[in-house]
Amino acid sequence: MTNHTGTTEEAFETVKKCVKLFGAVSGIVLATTAVVAALGHDVTAFMWIRGGVLLAMAPVILRLVAAAAQGSRSSFERVRILTTVLPVAIIVVDLIPGLCPGWYAAMQAIGALGLLGAAVITRRAPLSGAFTKSA
């Protein structure tokens, strides 16, 4: 990895904030699901499981970001992959008719925006050039 500049460190901090936003929204989605269930409305097992899995992904991605910021190329590549694939997967699954209510899909999409922001940052300077490919 090349030397960290203030700009690189700032970019990693922004990626962390994006992932934390995703985690916060995921927590809100799970809490909202609990409230909706407590009010007697229909909540599917899919909603519970997906909400829990996405919430659990946030600290995993944060650990990877921290490792990447310390110079781990493999962690950086994992962050790039996860922050690209997860938002697409979230939105595509939400588009399946009848799988989840509109409010749930909308909240999940808002959380996906945090990951999408992280994906963009990891593909732009200075982070895109922070890790040189080995020959």
PDB file of N, CA and C in Angstrom, residues 22-95:
ATOM      1  N   PHE A  22     -25.404   2.876   7.101  1.00  0.00           N
ATOM      2  CA  PHE A  22     -26.064   1.622   6.718  1.00  0.00           C
ATOM      3  C   PHE A  22     -26.470   0.838   7.964  1.00  0.00           C
ATOM      4  N   GLY A  23     -25.578   0.724   8.935  1.00  0.00           N
ATOM      5  CA  GLY A  23     -25.872  -0.006  10.167  1.00  0.00           C
ATOM      6  C   GLY A  23     -26.999   0.640  10.960  1.00  0.00           C
ATOM      7  N   ALA A  24     -26.973   1.966  11.045  1.00  0.00           N
ATOM      8  CA  ALA A  24     -28.021   2.677  11.786  1.00  0.00           C
ATOM      9  C   ALA A  24     -29.387   2.473  11.130  1.00  0.00           C
ATOM     10  N   VAL A  25     -29.427   2.608   9.818  1.00  0.00           N
ATOM     11  CA  VAL A  25     -30.698   2.411   9.118  1.00  0.00           C
ATOM     12  C   VAL A  25     -31.151   0.957   9.254  1.00  0.00           C
ATOM     13  N   SER A  26     -30.216   0.021   9.193  1.00  0.00           N
ATOM     14  CA  SER A  26     -30.573  -1.391   9.367  1.00  0.00           C
ATOM     15  C   SER A  26     -31.160  -1.634  10.753  1.00  0.00           C
ATOM     16  N   GLY A  27     -30.610  -0.984  11.765  1.00  0.00           N
ATOM     17  CA  GLY A  27     -31.155  -1.083  13.120  1.00  0.00           C
ATOM     18  C   GLY A  27     -32.552  -0.492  13.203  1.00  0.00           C
ATOM     19  N   ILE A  28     -32.744   0.623  12.528  1.00  0.00           N
ATOM     20  CA  ILE A  28     -34.063   1.261  12.506  1.00  0.00           C
ATOM     21  C   ILE A  28     -35.079   0.360  11.801  1.00  0.00           C
ATOM     22  N   VAL A  29     -34.640  -0.279  10.721  1.00  0.00           N
ATOM     23  CA  VAL A  29     -35.538  -1.199   9.999  1.00  0.00           C
ATOM     24  C   VAL A  29     -35.963  -2.341  10.912  1.00  0.00           C
ATOM     25  N   LEU A  30     -35.005  -2.918  11.620  1.00  0.00           N
ATOM     26  CA  LEU A  30     -35.330  -4.031  12.515  1.00  0.00           C
ATOM     27  C   LEU A  30     -36.234  -3.568  13.661  1.00  0.00           C
ATOM     28  N   ALA A  31     -35.953  -2.397  14.210  1.00  0.00           N
ATOM     29  CA  ALA A  31     -36.799  -1.864  15.285  1.00  0.00           C
ATOM     30  C   ALA A  31     -38.210  -1.561  14.772  1.00  0.00           C
ATOM     31  N   THR A  32     -38.304  -1.007  13.582  1.00  0.00           N
ATOM     32  CA  THR A  32     -39.617  -0.720  12.991  1.00  0.00           C
ATOM     33  C   THR A  32     -40.386  -2.013  12.746  1.00  0.00           C
ATOM     34  N   THR A  33     -39.682  -3.038  12.309  1.00  0.00           N
ATOM     35  CA  THR A  33     -40.319  -4.349  12.108  1.00  0.00           C
ATOM     36  C   THR A  33     -40.892  -4.855  13.427  1.00  0.00           C
ATOM     37  N   ALA A  34     -40.149  -4.672  14.512  1.00  0.00           N
ATOM     38  CA  ALA A  34     -40.625  -5.098  15.827  1.00  0.00           C
ATOM     39  C   ALA A  34     -41.869  -4.317  16.243  1.00  0.00           C
ATOM     40  N   VAL A  35     -41.859  -3.015  15.997  1.00  0.00           N
ATOM     41  CA  VAL A  35     -43.017  -2.187  16.350  1.00  0.00           C
ATOM     42  C   VAL A  35     -44.234  -2.598  15.524  1.00  0.00           C
ATOM     43  N   VAL A  36     -44.025  -2.797  14.231  1.00  0.00           N
ATOM     44  CA  VAL A  36     -45.131  -3.203  13.358  1.00  0.00           C
ATOM     45  C   VAL A  36     -45.706  -4.543  13.826  1.00  0.00           C
ATOM     46  N   ALA A  37     -44.839  -5.474  14.191  1.00  0.00           N
ATOM     47  CA  ALA A  37     -45.299  -6.778  14.691  1.00  0.00           C
ATOM     48  C   ALA A  37     -46.044  -6.616  16.006  1.00  0.00           C
ATOM     49  N   ALA A  38     -45.526  -5.753  16.878  1.00  0.00           N
ATOM     50  CA  ALA A  38     -46.167  -5.535  18.182  1.00  0.00           C
ATOM     51  C   ALA A  38     -47.549  -4.904  18.028  1.00  0.00           C
ATOM     52  N   LEU A  39     -47.735  -4.147  16.968  1.00  0.00           N
ATOM     53  CA  LEU A  39     -49.034  -3.522  16.713  1.00  0.00           C
ATOM     54  C   LEU A  39     -50.020  -4.478  16.040  1.00  0.00           C
ATOM     55  N   GLY A  40     -49.563  -5.716  15.814  1.00  0.00           N
ATOM     56  CA  GLY A  40     -50.451  -6.732  15.281  1.00  0.00           C
ATOM     57  C   GLY A  40     -50.498  -6.840  13.768  1.00  0.00           C
ATOM     58  N   HIS A  41     -49.621  -6.135  13.089  1.00  0.00           N
ATOM     59  CA  HIS A  41     -49.589  -6.224  11.627  1.00  0.00           C
ATOM     60  C   HIS A  41     -48.738  -7.411  11.200  1.00  0.00           C
ATOM     61  N   ASP A  42     -48.947  -7.861   9.984  1.00  0.00           N
ATOM     62  CA  ASP A  42     -48.204  -9.006   9.473  1.00  0.00           C
ATOM     63  C   ASP A  42     -46.736  -8.657   9.237  1.00  0.00           C
ATOM     64  N   VAL A  43     -45.883  -9.482   9.773  1.00  0.00           N
ATOM     65  CA  VAL A  43     -44.437  -9.377   9.571  1.00  0.00           C
ATOM     66  C   VAL A  43     -43.952 -10.781   9.237  1.00  0.00           C
ATOM     67  N   THR A  44     -43.225 -10.906   8.135  1.00  0.00           N
ATOM     68  CA  THR A  44     -42.783 -12.226   7.696  1.00  0.00           C
ATOM     69  C   THR A  44     -41.430 -12.591   8.302  1.00  0.00           C
ATOM     70  N   ALA A  45     -41.145 -13.874   8.287  1.00  0.00           N
ATOM     71  CA  ALA A  45     -39.835 -14.348   8.742  1.00  0.00           C
ATOM     72  C   ALA A  45     -38.733 -13.735   7.880  1.00  0.00           C
ATOM     73  N   PHE A  46     -39.004 -13.559   6.590  1.00  0.00           N
ATOM     74  CA  PHE A  46     -38.040 -12.929   5.696  1.00  0.00           C
ATOM     75  C   PHE A  46     -37.622 -11.562   6.224  1.00  0.00           C
ATOM     76  N   MET A  47     -38.591 -10.770   6.655  1.00  0.00           N
ATOM     77  CA  MET A  47     -38.300  -9.422   7.140  1.00  0.00           C
ATOM     78  C   MET A  47     -37.413  -9.465   8.385  1.00  0.00           C
ATOM     79  N   TRP A  48     -37.707 -10.358   9.293  1.00  0.00           N
ATOM     80  CA  TRP A  48     -36.900 -10.490  10.509  1.00  0.00           C
ATOM     81  C   TRP A  48     -35.474 -10.942  10.185  1.00  0.00           C
ATOM     82  N   ILE A  49     -35.386 -11.988   9.390  1.00  0.00           N
ATOM     83  CA  ILE A  49     -34.070 -12.564   9.089  1.00  0.00           C
ATOM     84  C   ILE A  49     -33.217 -11.579   8.296  1.00  0.00           C
ATOM     85  N   ARG A  50     -33.798 -11.013   7.256  1.00  0.00           N
ATOM     86  CA  ARG A  50     -33.036 -10.070   6.439  1.00  0.00           C
ATOM     87  C   ARG A  50     -32.619  -8.850   7.253  1.00  0.00           C
ATOM     88  N   GLY A  51     -33.531  -8.334   8.058  1.00  0.00           N
ATOM     89  CA  GLY A  51     -33.188  -7.185   8.896  1.00  0.00           C
ATOM     90  C   GLY A  51     -32.036  -7.501   9.832  1.00  0.00           C
ATOM     91  N   GLY A  52     -32.059  -8.675  10.434  1.00  0.00           N
ATOM     92  CA  GLY A  52     -30.984  -9.081  11.340  1.00  0.00           C
ATOM     93  C   GLY A  52     -29.663  -9.313  10.627  1.00  0.00           C
ATOM     94  N   VAL A  53     -29.723  -9.947   9.472  1.00  0.00           N
ATOM     95  CA  VAL A  53     -28.494 -10.220   8.718  1.00  0.00           C
ATOM     96  C   VAL A  53     -27.851  -8.913   8.249  1.00  0.00           C
ATOM     97  N   LEU A  54     -28.653  -8.001   7.720  1.00  0.00           N
ATOM     98  CA  LEU A  54     -28.082  -6.738   7.261  1.00  0.00           C
ATOM     99  C   LEU A  54     -27.522  -5.920   8.418  1.00  0.00           C
ATOM    100  N   LEU A  55     -28.196  -5.939   9.551  1.00  0.00           N
ATOM    101  CA  LEU A  55     -27.659  -5.254  10.725  1.00  0.00           C
ATOM    102  C   LEU A  55     -26.338  -5.879  11.159  1.00  0.00           C
ATOM    103  N   ALA A  56     -26.251  -7.190  11.104  1.00  0.00           N
ATOM    104  CA  ALA A  56     -25.015  -7.893  11.491  1.00  0.00           C
ATOM    105  C   ALA A  56     -23.878  -7.638  10.507  1.00  0.00           C
ATOM    106  N   MET A  57     -24.195  -7.293   9.272  1.00  0.00           N
ATOM    107  CA  MET A  57     -23.154  -7.035   8.272  1.00  0.00           C
ATOM    108  C   MET A  57     -22.396  -5.739   8.542  1.00  0.00           C
ATOM    109  N   ALA A  58     -23.047  -4.775   9.155  1.00  0.00           N
ATOM    110  CA  ALA A  58     -22.407  -3.471   9.368  1.00  0.00           C
ATOM    111  C   ALA A  58     -21.107  -3.581  10.181  1.00  0.00           C
ATOM    112  N   PRO A  59     -21.091  -4.248  11.339  1.00  0.00           N
ATOM    113  CA  PRO A  59     -19.817  -4.338  12.067  1.00  0.00           C
ATOM    114  C   PRO A  59     -18.765  -5.166  11.326  1.00  0.00           C
ATOM    115  N   VAL A  60     -19.209  -6.132  10.542  1.00  0.00           N
ATOM    116  CA  VAL A  60     -18.257  -6.926   9.754  1.00  0.00           C
ATOM    117  C   VAL A  60     -17.572  -6.028   8.730  1.00  0.00           C
ATOM    118  N   ILE A  61     -18.363  -5.230   8.027  1.00  0.00           N
ATOM    119  CA  ILE A  61     -17.788  -4.330   7.028  1.00  0.00           C
ATOM    120  C   ILE A  61     -16.918  -3.269   7.700  1.00  0.00           C
ATOM    121  N   LEU A  62     -17.346  -2.782   8.858  1.00  0.00           N
ATOM    122  CA  LEU A  62     -16.527  -1.794   9.582  1.00  0.00           C
ATOM    123  C   LEU A  62     -15.162  -2.359   9.962  1.00  0.00           C
ATOM    124  N   ARG A  63     -15.122  -3.615  10.378  1.00  0.00           N
ATOM    125  CA  ARG A  63     -13.836  -4.255  10.693  1.00  0.00           C
ATOM    126  C   ARG A  63     -12.955  -4.336   9.458  1.00  0.00           C
ATOM    127  N   LEU A  64     -13.568  -4.678   8.325  1.00  0.00           N
ATOM    128  CA  LEU A  64     -12.821  -4.748   7.079  1.00  0.00           C
ATOM    129  C   LEU A  64     -12.284  -3.376   6.675  1.00  0.00           C
ATOM    130  N   VAL A  65     -13.087  -2.342   6.868  1.00  0.00           N
ATOM    131  CA  VAL A  65     -12.633  -0.980   6.560  1.00  0.00           C
ATOM    132  C   VAL A  65     -11.452  -0.608   7.454  1.00  0.00           C
ATOM    133  N   ALA A  66     -11.545  -0.942   8.737  1.00  0.00           N
ATOM    134  CA  ALA A  66     -10.447  -0.640   9.662  1.00  0.00           C
ATOM    135  C   ALA A  66      -9.175  -1.371   9.237  1.00  0.00           C
ATOM    136  N   ALA A  67      -9.302  -2.626   8.847  1.00  0.00           N
ATOM    137  CA  ALA A  67      -8.131  -3.387   8.400  1.00  0.00           C
ATOM    138  C   ALA A  67      -7.576  -2.800   7.101  1.00  0.00           C
ATOM    139  N   ALA A  68      -8.459  -2.392   6.213  1.00  0.00           N
ATOM    140  CA  ALA A  68      -8.016  -1.780   4.953  1.00  0.00           C
ATOM    141  C   ALA A  68      -7.274  -0.476   5.221  1.00  0.00           C
ATOM    142  N   ALA A  69      -7.778   0.295   6.165  1.00  0.00           N
ATOM    143  CA  ALA A  69      -7.128   1.565   6.512  1.00  0.00           C
ATOM    144  C   ALA A  69      -5.737   1.339   7.100  1.00  0.00           C
ATOM    145  N   GLN A  70      -5.522   0.149   7.638  1.00  0.00           N
ATOM    146  CA  GLN A  70      -4.203  -0.197   8.204  1.00  0.00           C
ATOM    147  C   GLN A  70      -3.295  -0.834   7.157  1.00  0.00           C
ATOM    148  N   GLY A  71      -3.805  -1.000   5.928  1.00  0.00           N
ATOM    149  CA  GLY A  71      -2.964  -1.493   4.853  1.00  0.00           C
ATOM    150  C   GLY A  71      -3.305  -2.850   4.283  1.00  0.00           C
ATOM    151  N   SER A  72      -4.380  -3.468   4.730  1.00  0.00           N
ATOM    152  CA  SER A  72      -4.740  -4.792   4.232  1.00  0.00           C
ATOM    153  C   SER A  72      -5.431  -4.686   2.875  1.00  0.00           C
ATOM    154  N   ARG A  73      -4.721  -5.090   1.843  1.00  0.00           N
ATOM    155  CA  ARG A  73      -5.289  -5.053   0.492  1.00  0.00           C
ATOM    156  C   ARG A  73      -6.488  -5.996   0.374  1.00  0.00           C
ATOM    157  N   SER A  74      -6.393  -7.187   0.969  1.00  0.00           N
ATOM    158  CA  SER A  74      -7.501  -8.142   0.868  1.00  0.00           C
ATOM    159  C   SER A  74      -8.760  -7.586   1.542  1.00  0.00           C
ATOM    160  N   SER A  75      -8.590  -6.911   2.661  1.00  0.00           N
ATOM    161  CA  SER A  75      -9.746  -6.287   3.322  1.00  0.00           C
ATOM    162  C   SER A  75     -10.327  -5.174   2.463  1.00  0.00           C
ATOM    163  N   PHE A  76      -9.451  -4.404   1.841  1.00  0.00           N
ATOM    164  CA  PHE A  76      -9.906  -3.333   0.957  1.00  0.00           C
ATOM    165  C   PHE A  76     -10.721  -3.902  -0.203  1.00  0.00           C
ATOM    166  N   GLU A  77     -10.236  -4.981  -0.804  1.00  0.00           N
ATOM    167  CA  GLU A  77     -10.962  -5.604  -1.906  1.00  0.00           C
ATOM    168  C   GLU A  77     -12.310  -6.144  -1.431  1.00  0.00           C
ATOM    169  N   ARG A  78     -12.354  -6.706  -0.244  1.00  0.00           N
ATOM    170  CA  ARG A  78     -13.630  -7.209   0.302  1.00  0.00           C
ATOM    171  C   ARG A  78     -14.616  -6.070   0.529  1.00  0.00           C
ATOM    172  N   VAL A  79     -14.118  -4.947   1.036  1.00  0.00           N
ATOM    173  CA  VAL A  79     -14.975  -3.777   1.235  1.00  0.00           C
ATOM    174  C   VAL A  79     -15.534  -3.321  -0.106  1.00  0.00           C
ATOM    175  N   ARG A  80     -14.680  -3.247  -1.106  1.00  0.00           N
ATOM    176  CA  ARG A  80     -15.133  -2.818  -2.434  1.00  0.00           C
ATOM    177  C   ARG A  80     -16.203  -3.759  -2.974  1.00  0.00           C
ATOM    178  N   ILE A  81     -16.001  -5.044  -2.806  1.00  0.00           N
ATOM    179  CA  ILE A  81     -16.972  -6.022  -3.308  1.00  0.00           C
ATOM    180  C   ILE A  81     -18.284  -5.928  -2.537  1.00  0.00           C
ATOM    181  N   LEU A  82     -18.200  -5.948  -1.207  1.00  0.00           N
ATOM    182  CA  LEU A  82     -19.425  -5.925  -0.396  1.00  0.00           C
ATOM    183  C   LEU A  82     -20.230  -4.648  -0.593  1.00  0.00           C
ATOM    184  N   THR A  83     -19.540  -3.499  -0.671  1.00  0.00           N
ATOM    185  CA  THR A  83     -20.268  -2.240  -0.808  1.00  0.00           C
ATOM    186  C   THR A  83     -20.850  -2.058  -2.207  1.00  0.00           C
ATOM    187  N   THR A  84     -20.412  -2.881  -3.138  1.00  0.00           N
ATOM    188  CA  THR A  84     -20.982  -2.852  -4.486  1.00  0.00           C
ATOM    189  C   THR A  84     -22.117  -3.862  -4.615  1.00  0.00           C
ATOM    190  N   VAL A  85     -21.883  -5.070  -4.121  1.00  0.00           N
ATOM    191  CA  VAL A  85     -22.851  -6.154  -4.309  1.00  0.00           C
ATOM    192  C   VAL A  85     -24.067  -6.008  -3.388  1.00  0.00           C
ATOM    193  N   LEU A  86     -23.850  -5.652  -2.140  1.00  0.00           N
ATOM    194  CA  LEU A  86     -24.979  -5.586  -1.197  1.00  0.00           C
ATOM    195  C   LEU A  86     -26.069  -4.601  -1.611  1.00  0.00           C
ATOM    196  N   PRO A  87     -25.744  -3.361  -2.011  1.00  0.00           N
ATOM    197  CA  PRO A  87     -26.844  -2.465  -2.410  1.00  0.00           C
ATOM    198  C   PRO A  87     -27.643  -3.000  -3.594  1.00  0.00           C
ATOM    199  N   VAL A  88     -26.939  -3.587  -4.560  1.00  0.00           N
ATOM    200  CA  VAL A  88     -27.626  -4.151  -5.719  1.00  0.00           C
ATOM    201  C   VAL A  88     -28.529  -5.300  -5.267  1.00  0.00           C
ATOM    202  N   ALA A  89     -28.005  -6.185  -4.435  1.00  0.00           N
ATOM    203  CA  ALA A  89     -28.792  -7.323  -3.953  1.00  0.00           C
ATOM    204  C   ALA A  89     -30.002  -6.855  -3.144  1.00  0.00           C
ATOM    205  N   ILE A  90     -29.802  -5.863  -2.301  1.00  0.00           N
ATOM    206  CA  ILE A  90     -30.905  -5.344  -1.481  1.00  0.00           C
ATOM    207  C   ILE A  90     -32.025  -4.831  -2.383  1.00  0.00           C
ATOM    208  N   ILE A  91     -31.664  -4.028  -3.366  1.00  0.00           N
ATOM    209  CA  ILE A  91     -32.673  -3.418  -4.235  1.00  0.00           C
ATOM    210  C   ILE A  91     -33.340  -4.457  -5.131  1.00  0.00           C
ATOM    211  N   VAL A  92     -32.558  -5.371  -5.687  1.00  0.00           N
ATOM    212  CA  VAL A  92     -33.129  -6.401  -6.561  1.00  0.00           C
ATOM    213  C   VAL A  92     -34.117  -7.278  -5.788  1.00  0.00           C
ATOM    214  N   VAL A  93     -33.759  -7.694  -4.590  1.00  0.00           N
ATOM    215  CA  VAL A  93     -34.658  -8.531  -3.794  1.00  0.00           C
ATOM    216  C   VAL A  93     -35.918  -7.745  -3.428  1.00  0.00           C
ATOM    217  N   ASP A  94     -35.757  -6.453  -3.126  1.00  0.00           N
ATOM    218  CA  ASP A  94     -36.924  -5.639  -2.790  1.00  0.00           C
ATOM    219  C   ASP A  94     -37.894  -5.502  -3.955  1.00  0.00           C
ATOM    220  N   LEU A  95     -37.407  -5.678  -5.174  1.00  0.00           N
ATOM    221  CA  LEU A  95     -38.268  -5.547  -6.346  1.00  0.00           C
ATOM    222  C   LEU A  95     -39.102  -6.797  -6.626  1.00  0.00           C
TER     223      LEU A  95
END
